[in-house]
JSON list of C-alpha atoms in Angstrom, two decimals:
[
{"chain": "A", "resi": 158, "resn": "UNK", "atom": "CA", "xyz": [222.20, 63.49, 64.61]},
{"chain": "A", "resi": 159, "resn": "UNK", "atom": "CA", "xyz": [225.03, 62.47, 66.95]},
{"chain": "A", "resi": 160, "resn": "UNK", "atom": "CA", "xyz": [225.29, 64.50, 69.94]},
{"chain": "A", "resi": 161, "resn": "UNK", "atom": "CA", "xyz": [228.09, 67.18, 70.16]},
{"chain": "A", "resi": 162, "resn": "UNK", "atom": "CA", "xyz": [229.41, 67.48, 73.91]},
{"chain": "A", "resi": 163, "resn": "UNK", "atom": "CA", "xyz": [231.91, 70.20, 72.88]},
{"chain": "A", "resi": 164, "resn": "UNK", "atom": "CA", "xyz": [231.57, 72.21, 70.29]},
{"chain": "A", "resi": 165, "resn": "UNK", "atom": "CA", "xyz": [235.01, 71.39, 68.85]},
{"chain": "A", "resi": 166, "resn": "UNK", "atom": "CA", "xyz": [233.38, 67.76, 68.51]},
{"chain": "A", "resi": 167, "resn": "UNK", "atom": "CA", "xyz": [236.35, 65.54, 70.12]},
{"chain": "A", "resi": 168, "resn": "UNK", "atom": "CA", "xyz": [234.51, 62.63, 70.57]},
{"chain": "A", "resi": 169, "resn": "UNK", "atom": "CA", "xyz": [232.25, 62.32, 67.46]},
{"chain": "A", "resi": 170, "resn": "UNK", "atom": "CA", "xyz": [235.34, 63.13, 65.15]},
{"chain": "A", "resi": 171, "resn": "UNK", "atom": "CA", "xyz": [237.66, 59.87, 66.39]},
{"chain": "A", "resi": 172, "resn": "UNK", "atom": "CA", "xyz": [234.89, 57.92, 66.49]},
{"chain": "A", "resi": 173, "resn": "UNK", "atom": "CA", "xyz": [233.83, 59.04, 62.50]},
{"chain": "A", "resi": 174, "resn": "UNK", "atom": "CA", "xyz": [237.79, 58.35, 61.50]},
{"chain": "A", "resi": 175, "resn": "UNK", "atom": "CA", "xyz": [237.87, 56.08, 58.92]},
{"chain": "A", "resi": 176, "resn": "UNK", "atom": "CA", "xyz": [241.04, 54.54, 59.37]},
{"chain": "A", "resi": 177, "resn": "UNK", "atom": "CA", "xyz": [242.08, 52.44, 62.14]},
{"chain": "A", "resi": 178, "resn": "UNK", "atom": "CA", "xyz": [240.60, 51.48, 65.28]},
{"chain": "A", "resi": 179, "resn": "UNK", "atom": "CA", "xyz": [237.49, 53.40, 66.22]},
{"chain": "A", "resi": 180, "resn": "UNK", "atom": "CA", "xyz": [236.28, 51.34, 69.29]},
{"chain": "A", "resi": 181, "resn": "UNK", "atom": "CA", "xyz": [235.35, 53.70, 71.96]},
{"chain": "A", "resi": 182, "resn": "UNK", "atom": "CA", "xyz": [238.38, 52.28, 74.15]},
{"chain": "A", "resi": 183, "resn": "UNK", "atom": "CA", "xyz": [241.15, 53.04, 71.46]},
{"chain": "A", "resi": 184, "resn": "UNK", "atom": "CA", "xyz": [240.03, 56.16, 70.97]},
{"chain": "A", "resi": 185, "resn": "UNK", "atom": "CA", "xyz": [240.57, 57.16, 74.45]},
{"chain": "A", "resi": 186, "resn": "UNK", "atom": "CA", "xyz": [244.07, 55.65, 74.16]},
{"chain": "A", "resi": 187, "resn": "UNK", "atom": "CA", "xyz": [244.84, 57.61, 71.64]},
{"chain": "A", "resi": 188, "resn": "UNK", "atom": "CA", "xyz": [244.08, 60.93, 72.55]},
{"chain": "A", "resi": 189, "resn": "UNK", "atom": "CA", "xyz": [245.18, 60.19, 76.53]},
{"chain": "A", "resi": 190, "resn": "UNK", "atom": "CA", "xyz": [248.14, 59.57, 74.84]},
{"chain": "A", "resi": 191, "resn": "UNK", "atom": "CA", "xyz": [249.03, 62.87, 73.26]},
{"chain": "A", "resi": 192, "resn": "UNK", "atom": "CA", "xyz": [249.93, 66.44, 74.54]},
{"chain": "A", "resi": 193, "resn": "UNK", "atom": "CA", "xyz": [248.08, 68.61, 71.90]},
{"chain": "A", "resi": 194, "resn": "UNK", "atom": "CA", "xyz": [246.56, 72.02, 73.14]},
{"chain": "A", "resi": 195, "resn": "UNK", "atom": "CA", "xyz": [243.80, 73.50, 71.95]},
{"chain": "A", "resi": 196, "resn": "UNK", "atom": "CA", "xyz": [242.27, 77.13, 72.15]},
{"chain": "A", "resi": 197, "resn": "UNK", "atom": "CA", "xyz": [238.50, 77.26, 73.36]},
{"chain": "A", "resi": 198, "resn": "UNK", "atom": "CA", "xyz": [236.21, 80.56, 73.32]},
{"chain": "A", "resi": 199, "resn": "UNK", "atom": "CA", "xyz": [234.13, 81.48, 77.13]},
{"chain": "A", "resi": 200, "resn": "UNK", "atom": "CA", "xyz": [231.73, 84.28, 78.00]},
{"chain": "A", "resi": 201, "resn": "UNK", "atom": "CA", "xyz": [231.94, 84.88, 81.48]},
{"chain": "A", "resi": 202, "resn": "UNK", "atom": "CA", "xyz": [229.37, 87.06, 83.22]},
{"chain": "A", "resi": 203, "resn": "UNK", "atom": "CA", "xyz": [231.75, 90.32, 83.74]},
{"chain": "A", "resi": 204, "resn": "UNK", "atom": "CA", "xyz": [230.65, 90.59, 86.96]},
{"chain": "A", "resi": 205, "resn": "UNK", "atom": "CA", "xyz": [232.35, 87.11, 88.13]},
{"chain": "A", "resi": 206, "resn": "UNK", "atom": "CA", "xyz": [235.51, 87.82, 86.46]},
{"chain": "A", "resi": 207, "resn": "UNK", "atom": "CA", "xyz": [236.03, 90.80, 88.38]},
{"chain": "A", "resi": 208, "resn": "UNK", "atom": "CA", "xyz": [235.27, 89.13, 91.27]},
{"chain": "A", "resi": 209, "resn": "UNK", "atom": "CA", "xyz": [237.88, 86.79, 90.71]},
{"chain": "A", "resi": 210, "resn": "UNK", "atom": "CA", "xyz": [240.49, 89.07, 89.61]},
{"chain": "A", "resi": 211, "resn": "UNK", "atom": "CA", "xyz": [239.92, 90.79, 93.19]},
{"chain": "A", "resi": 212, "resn": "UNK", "atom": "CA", "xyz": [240.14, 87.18, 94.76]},
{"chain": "A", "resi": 213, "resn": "UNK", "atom": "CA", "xyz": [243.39, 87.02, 93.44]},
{"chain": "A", "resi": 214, "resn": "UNK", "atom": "CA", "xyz": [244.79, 90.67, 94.17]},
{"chain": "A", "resi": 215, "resn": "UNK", "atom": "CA", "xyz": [243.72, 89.45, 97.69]},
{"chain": "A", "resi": 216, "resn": "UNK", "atom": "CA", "xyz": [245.37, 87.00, 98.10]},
{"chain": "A", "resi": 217, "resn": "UNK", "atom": "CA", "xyz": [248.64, 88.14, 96.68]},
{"chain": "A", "resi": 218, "resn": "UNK", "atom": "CA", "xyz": [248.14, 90.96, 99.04]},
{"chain": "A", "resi": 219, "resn": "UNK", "atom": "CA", "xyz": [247.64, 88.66, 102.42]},
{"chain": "A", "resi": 220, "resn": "UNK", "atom": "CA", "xyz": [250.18, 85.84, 101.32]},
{"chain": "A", "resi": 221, "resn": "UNK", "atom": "CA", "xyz": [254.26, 86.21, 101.54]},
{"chain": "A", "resi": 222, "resn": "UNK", "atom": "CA", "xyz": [254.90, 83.20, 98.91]},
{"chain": "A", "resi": 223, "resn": "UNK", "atom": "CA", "xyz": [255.50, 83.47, 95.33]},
{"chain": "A", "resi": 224, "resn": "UNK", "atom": "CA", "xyz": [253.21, 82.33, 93.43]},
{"chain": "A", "resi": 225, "resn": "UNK", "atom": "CA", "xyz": [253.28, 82.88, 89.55]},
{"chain": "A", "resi": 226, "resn": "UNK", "atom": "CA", "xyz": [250.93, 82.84, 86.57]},
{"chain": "A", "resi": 227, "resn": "UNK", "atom": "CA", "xyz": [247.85, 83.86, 89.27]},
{"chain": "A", "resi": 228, "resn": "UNK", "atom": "CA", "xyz": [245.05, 84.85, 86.57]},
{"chain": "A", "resi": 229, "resn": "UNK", "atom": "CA", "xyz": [241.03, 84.08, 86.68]},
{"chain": "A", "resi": 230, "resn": "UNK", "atom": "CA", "xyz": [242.38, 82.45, 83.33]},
{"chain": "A", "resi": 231, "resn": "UNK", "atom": "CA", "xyz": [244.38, 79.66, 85.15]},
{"chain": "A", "resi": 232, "resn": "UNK", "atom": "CA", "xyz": [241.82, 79.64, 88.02]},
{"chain": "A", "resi": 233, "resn": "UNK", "atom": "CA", "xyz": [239.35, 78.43, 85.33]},
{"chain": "A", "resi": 234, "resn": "UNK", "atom": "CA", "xyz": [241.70, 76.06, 84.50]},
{"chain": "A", "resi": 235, "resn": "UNK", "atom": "CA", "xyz": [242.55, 74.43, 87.86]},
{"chain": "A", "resi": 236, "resn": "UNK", "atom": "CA", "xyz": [238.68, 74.55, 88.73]},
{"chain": "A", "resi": 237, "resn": "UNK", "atom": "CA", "xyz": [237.84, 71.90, 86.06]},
{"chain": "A", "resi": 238, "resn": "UNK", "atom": "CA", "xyz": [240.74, 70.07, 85.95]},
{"chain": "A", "resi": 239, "resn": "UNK", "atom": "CA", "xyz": [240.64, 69.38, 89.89]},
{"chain": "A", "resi": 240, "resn": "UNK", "atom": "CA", "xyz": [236.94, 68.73, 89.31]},
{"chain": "A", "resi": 241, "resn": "UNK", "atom": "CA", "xyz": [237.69, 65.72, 86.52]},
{"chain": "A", "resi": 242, "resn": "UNK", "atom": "CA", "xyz": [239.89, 64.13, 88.98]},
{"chain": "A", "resi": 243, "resn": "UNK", "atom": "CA", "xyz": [237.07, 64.25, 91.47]},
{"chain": "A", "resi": 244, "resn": "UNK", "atom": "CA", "xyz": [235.31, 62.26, 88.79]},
{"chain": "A", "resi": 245, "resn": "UNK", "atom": "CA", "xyz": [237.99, 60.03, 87.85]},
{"chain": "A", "resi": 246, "resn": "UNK", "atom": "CA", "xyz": [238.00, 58.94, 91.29]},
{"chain": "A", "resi": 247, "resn": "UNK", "atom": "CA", "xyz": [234.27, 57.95, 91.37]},
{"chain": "A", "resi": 248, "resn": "UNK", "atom": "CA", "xyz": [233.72, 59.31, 95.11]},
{"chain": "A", "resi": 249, "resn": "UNK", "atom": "CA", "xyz": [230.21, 60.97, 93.51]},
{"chain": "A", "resi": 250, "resn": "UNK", "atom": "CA", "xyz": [227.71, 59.00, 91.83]},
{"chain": "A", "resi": 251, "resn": "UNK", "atom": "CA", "xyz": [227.31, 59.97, 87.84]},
{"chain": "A", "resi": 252, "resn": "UNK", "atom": "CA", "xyz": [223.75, 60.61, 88.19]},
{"chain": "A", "resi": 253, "resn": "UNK", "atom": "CA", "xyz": [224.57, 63.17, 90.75]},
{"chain": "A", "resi": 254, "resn": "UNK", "atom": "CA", "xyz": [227.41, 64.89, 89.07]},
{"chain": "A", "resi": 255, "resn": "UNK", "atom": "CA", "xyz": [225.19, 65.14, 85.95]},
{"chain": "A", "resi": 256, "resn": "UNK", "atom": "CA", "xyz": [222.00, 66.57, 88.07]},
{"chain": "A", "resi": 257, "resn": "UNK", "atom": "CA", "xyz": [224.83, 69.31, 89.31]},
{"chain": "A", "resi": 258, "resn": "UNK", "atom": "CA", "xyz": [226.16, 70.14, 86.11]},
{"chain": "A", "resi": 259, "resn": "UNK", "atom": "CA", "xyz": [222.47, 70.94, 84.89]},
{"chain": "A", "resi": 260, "resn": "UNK", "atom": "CA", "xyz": [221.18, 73.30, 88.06]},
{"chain": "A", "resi": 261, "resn": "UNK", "atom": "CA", "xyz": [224.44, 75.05, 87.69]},
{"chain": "A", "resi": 262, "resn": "UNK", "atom": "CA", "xyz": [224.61, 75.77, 83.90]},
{"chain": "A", "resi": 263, "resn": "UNK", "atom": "CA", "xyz": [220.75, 76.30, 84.18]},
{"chain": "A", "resi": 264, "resn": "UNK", "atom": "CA", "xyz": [222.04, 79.33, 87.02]},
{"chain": "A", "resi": 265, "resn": "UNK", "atom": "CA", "xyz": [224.69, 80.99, 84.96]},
{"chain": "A", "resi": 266, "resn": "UNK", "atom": "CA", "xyz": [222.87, 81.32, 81.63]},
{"chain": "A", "resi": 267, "resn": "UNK", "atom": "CA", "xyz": [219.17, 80.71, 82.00]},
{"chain": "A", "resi": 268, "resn": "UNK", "atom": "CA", "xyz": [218.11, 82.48, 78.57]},
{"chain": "A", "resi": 269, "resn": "UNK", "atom": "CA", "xyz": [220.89, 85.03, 78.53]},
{"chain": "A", "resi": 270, "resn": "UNK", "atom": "CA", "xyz": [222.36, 83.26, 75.58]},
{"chain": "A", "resi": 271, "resn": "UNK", "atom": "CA", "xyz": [221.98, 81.74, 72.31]},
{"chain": "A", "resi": 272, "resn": "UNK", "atom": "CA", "xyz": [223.42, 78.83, 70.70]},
{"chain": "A", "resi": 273, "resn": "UNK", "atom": "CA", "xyz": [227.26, 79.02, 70.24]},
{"chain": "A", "resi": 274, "resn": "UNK", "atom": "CA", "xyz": [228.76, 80.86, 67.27]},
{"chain": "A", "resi": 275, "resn": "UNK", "atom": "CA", "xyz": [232.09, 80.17, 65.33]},
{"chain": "A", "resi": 276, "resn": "UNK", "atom": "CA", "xyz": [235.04, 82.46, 65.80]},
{"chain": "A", "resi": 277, "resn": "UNK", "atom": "CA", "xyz": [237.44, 80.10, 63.88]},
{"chain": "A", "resi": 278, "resn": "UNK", "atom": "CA", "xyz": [238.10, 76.72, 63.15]},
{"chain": "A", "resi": 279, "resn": "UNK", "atom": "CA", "xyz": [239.11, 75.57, 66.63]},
{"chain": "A", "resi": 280, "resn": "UNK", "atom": "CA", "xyz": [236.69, 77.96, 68.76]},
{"chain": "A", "resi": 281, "resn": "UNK", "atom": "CA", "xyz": [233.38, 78.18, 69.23]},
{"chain": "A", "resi": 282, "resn": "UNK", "atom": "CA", "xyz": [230.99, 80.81, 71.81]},
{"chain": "A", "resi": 283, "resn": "UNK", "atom": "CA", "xyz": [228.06, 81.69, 73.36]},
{"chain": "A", "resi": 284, "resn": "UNK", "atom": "CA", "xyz": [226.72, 84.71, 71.67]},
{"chain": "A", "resi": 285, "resn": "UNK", "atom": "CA", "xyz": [224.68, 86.63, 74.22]},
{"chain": "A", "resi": 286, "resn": "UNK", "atom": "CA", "xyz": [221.24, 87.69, 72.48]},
{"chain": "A", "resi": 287, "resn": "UNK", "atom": "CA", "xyz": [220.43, 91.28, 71.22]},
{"chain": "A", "resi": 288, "resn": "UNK", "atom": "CA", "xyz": [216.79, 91.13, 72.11]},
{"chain": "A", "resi": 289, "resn": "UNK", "atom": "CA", "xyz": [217.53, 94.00, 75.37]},
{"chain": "A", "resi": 290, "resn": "UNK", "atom": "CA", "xyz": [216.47, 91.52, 77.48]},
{"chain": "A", "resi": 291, "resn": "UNK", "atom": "CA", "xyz": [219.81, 90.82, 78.91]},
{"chain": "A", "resi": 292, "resn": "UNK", "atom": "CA", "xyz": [220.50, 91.73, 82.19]},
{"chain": "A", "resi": 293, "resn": "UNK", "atom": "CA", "xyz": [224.13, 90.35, 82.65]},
{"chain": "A", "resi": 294, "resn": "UNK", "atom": "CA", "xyz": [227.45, 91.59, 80.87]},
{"chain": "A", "resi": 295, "resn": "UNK", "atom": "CA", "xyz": [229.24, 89.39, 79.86]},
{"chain": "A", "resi": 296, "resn": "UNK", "atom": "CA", "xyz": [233.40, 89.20, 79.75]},
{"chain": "A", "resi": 297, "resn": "UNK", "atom": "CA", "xyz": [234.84, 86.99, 76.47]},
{"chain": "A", "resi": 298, "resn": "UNK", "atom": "CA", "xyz": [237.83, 85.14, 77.18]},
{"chain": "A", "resi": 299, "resn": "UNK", "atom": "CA", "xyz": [240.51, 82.41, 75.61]},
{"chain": "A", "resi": 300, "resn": "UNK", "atom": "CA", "xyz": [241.84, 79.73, 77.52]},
{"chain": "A", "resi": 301, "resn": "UNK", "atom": "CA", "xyz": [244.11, 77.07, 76.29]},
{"chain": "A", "resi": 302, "resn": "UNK", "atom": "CA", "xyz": [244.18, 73.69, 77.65]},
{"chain": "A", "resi": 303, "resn": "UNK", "atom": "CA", "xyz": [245.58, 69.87, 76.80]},
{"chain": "A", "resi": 304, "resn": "UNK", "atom": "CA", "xyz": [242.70, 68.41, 74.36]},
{"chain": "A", "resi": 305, "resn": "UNK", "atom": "CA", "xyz": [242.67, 65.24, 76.80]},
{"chain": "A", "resi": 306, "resn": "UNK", "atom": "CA", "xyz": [240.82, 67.54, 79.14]},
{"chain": "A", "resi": 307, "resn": "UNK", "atom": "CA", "xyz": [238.38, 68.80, 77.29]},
{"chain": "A", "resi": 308, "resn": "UNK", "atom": "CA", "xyz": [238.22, 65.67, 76.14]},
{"chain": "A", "resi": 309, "resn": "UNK", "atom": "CA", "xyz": [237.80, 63.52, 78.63]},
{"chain": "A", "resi": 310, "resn": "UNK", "atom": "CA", "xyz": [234.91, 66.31, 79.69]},
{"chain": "A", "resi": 311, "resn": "UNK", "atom": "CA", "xyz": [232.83, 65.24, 76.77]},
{"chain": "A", "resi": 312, "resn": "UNK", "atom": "CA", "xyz": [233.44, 61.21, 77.74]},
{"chain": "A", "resi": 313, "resn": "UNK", "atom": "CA", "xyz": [231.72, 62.48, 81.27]},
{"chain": "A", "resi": 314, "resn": "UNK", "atom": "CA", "xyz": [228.84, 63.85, 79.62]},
{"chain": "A", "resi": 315, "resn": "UNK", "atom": "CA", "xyz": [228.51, 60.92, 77.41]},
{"chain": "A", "resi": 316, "resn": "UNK", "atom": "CA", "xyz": [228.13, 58.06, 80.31]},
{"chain": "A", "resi": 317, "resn": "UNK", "atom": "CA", "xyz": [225.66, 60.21, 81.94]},
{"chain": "A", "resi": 318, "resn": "UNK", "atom": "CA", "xyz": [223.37, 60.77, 79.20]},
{"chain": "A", "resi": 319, "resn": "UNK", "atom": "CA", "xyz": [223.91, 57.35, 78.22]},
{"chain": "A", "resi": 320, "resn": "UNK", "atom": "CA", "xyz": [223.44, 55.43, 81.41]},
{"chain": "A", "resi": 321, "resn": "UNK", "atom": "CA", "xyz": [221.04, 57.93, 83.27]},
{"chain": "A", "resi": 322, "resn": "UNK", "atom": "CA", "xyz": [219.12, 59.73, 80.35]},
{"chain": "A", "resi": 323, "resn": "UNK", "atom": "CA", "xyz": [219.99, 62.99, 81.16]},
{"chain": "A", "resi": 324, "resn": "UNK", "atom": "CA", "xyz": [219.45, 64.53, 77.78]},
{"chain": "A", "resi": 325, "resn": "UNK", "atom": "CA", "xyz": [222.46, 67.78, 78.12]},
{"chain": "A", "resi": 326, "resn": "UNK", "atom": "CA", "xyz": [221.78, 70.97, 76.27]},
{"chain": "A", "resi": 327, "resn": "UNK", "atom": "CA", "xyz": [224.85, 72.27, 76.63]},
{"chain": "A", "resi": 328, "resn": "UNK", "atom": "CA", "xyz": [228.55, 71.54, 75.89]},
{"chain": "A", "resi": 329, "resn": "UNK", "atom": "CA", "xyz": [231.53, 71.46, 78.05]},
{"chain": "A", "resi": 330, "resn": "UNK", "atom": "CA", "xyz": [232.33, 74.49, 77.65]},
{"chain": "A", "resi": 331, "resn": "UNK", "atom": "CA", "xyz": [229.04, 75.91, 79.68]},
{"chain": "A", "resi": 332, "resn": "UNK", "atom": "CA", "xyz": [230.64, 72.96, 82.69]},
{"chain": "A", "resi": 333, "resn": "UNK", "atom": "CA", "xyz": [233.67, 75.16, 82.96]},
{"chain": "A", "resi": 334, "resn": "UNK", "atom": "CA", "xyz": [231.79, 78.43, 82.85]},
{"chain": "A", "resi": 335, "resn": "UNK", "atom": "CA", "xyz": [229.25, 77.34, 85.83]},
{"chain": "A", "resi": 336, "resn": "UNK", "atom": "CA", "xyz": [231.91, 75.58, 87.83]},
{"chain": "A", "resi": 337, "resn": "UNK", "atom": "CA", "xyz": [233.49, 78.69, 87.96]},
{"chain": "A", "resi": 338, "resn": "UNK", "atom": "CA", "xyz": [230.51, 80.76, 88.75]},
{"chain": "A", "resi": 339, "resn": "UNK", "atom": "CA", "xyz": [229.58, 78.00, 91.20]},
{"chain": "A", "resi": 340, "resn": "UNK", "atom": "CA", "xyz": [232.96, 78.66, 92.94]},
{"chain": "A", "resi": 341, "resn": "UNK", "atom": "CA", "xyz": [232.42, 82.61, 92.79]},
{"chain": "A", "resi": 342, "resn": "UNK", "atom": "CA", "xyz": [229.37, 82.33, 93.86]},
{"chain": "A", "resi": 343, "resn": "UNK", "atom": "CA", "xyz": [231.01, 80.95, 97.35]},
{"chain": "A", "resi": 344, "resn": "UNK", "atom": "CA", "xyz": [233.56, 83.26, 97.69]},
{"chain": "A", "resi": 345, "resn": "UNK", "atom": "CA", "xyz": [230.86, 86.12, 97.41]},
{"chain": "A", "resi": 346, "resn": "UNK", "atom": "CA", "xyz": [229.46, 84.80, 100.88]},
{"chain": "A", "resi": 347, "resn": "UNK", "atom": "CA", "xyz": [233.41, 85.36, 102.50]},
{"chain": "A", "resi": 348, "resn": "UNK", "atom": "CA", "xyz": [236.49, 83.15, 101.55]},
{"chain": "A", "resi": 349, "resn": "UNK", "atom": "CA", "xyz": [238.44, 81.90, 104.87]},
{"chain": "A", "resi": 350, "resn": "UNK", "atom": "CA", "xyz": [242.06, 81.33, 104.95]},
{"chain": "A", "resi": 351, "resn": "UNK", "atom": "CA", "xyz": [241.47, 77.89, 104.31]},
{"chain": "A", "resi": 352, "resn": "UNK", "atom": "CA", "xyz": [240.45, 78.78, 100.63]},
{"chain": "A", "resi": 353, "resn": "UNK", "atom": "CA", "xyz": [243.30, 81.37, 100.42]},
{"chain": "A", "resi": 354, "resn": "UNK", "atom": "CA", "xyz": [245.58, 78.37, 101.56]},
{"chain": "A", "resi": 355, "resn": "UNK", "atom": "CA", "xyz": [243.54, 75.99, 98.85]},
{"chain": "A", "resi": 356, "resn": "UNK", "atom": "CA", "xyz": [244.00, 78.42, 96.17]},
{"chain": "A", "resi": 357, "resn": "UNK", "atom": "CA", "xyz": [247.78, 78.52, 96.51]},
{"chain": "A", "resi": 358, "resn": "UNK", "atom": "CA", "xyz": [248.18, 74.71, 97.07]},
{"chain": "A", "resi": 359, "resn": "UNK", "atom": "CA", "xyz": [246.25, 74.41, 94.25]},
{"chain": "A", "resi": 360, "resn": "UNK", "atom": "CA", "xyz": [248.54, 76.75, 91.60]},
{"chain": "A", "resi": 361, "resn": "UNK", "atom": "CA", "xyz": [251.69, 75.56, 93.35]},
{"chain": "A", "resi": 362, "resn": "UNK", "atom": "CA", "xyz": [250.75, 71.74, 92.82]},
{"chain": "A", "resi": 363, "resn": "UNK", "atom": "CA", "xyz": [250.05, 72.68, 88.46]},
{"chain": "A", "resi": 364, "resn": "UNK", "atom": "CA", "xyz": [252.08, 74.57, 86.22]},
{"chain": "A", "resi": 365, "resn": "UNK", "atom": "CA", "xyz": [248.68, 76.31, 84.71]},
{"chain": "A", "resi": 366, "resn": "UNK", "atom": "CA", "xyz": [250.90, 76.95, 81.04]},
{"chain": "A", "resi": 367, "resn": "UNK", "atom": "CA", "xyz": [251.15, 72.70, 80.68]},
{"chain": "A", "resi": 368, "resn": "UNK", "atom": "CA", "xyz": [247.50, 72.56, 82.00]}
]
């Protein structure tokens, strides 16, 4: 069985298309080379989302710009996009990155959660378990994104399991969940105005609707 590195299945979907070109390189053509948005399905610990949401009403309280569509939603957003371009860019070694990406999932869930269910055809979540052994609650939440993203998310998880044999037990999705919970996690020791000031740059630079 193929490996699914999002549970909407990007990768393993143009590669299975029967007509046309299904080399790995025109696939990514392709789909660089359209706009669609998609809809994915995230639990959140609740705890984290709050903490964002007061982030935010911070710094809306300390800054005099305008900044619009501030929301943990968009936050989420800018978090993994600004960390694929760190990827794109190749500054960090893969085998690195992929080490990363498996403490910090392995911090947010450990065995909170079971495999993800269907909610419809385009989203899939984690369903936490209903053994009582829980001891996070757990905010559900919709973001929508540019499939290239989510995309190209799956591509990253490919060439590390692939060249480093880092065998992934998770999707994307769980990425964007810890790297958000990796960034809370921070801002629970103190943010400075240096992250206020990053923050801002950072919505200012993306329109977080064409995200």
């Amino acid at each position: 069985m193929k490996n699914r590195y999002s549970q909407l299945d990007l990768l393993n979907r143009r590669l299975s298309r029967k007509n046309g070109s299904t080399s790995l390189l025109d696939v990514i053509k392709t789909v660089f080379a359209k706009n669609d948005y998609i809809s994915i399905g995230l639990y959140i610990p609740y705890y984290d989302y709050l903490r964002g949401e007061v982030l935010l009403q911070d710094i809306m309280e300390l800054t005099t710009e305008e900044v619009s569509n501030l929301s943990v939603e968009g936050l989420i957003k800018l978090l993994y996009v600004q960390y694929l371009k760190q990827v794109m860019k190749g500054d960090i070694p893969l085998e690195k990155i992929g080490k990363r990406l498996v403490k910090m999932v392995n911090d947010v869930y450990a065995t909170e959660l079971e495999d993800l269910q269907p909610v419809d055809s385009n989203t899939l979540v984690l369903k936490p378990r209903k053994t009582g052994h829980t001891t996070k609650q757990w905010k559900y939440i919709e973001i929508t994104m540019k499939e290239q993203y989510l995309f190209r998310g799956e591509i990253m998880l490919k060439d590390i399991s692939e060249e480093y044999g880092i065998d992934f037990d998770f999707s994307i999705e769980d990425v964007i969940v810890a790297l958000y919970c990796d960034f809370i996690k921070e801002i629970k020791k103190g943010h400075t105005v240096d992250t206020i000031n990053n923050i801002l740059a950072s919505f200012s630079s993306y329109d977080v609707n064409l995200i």
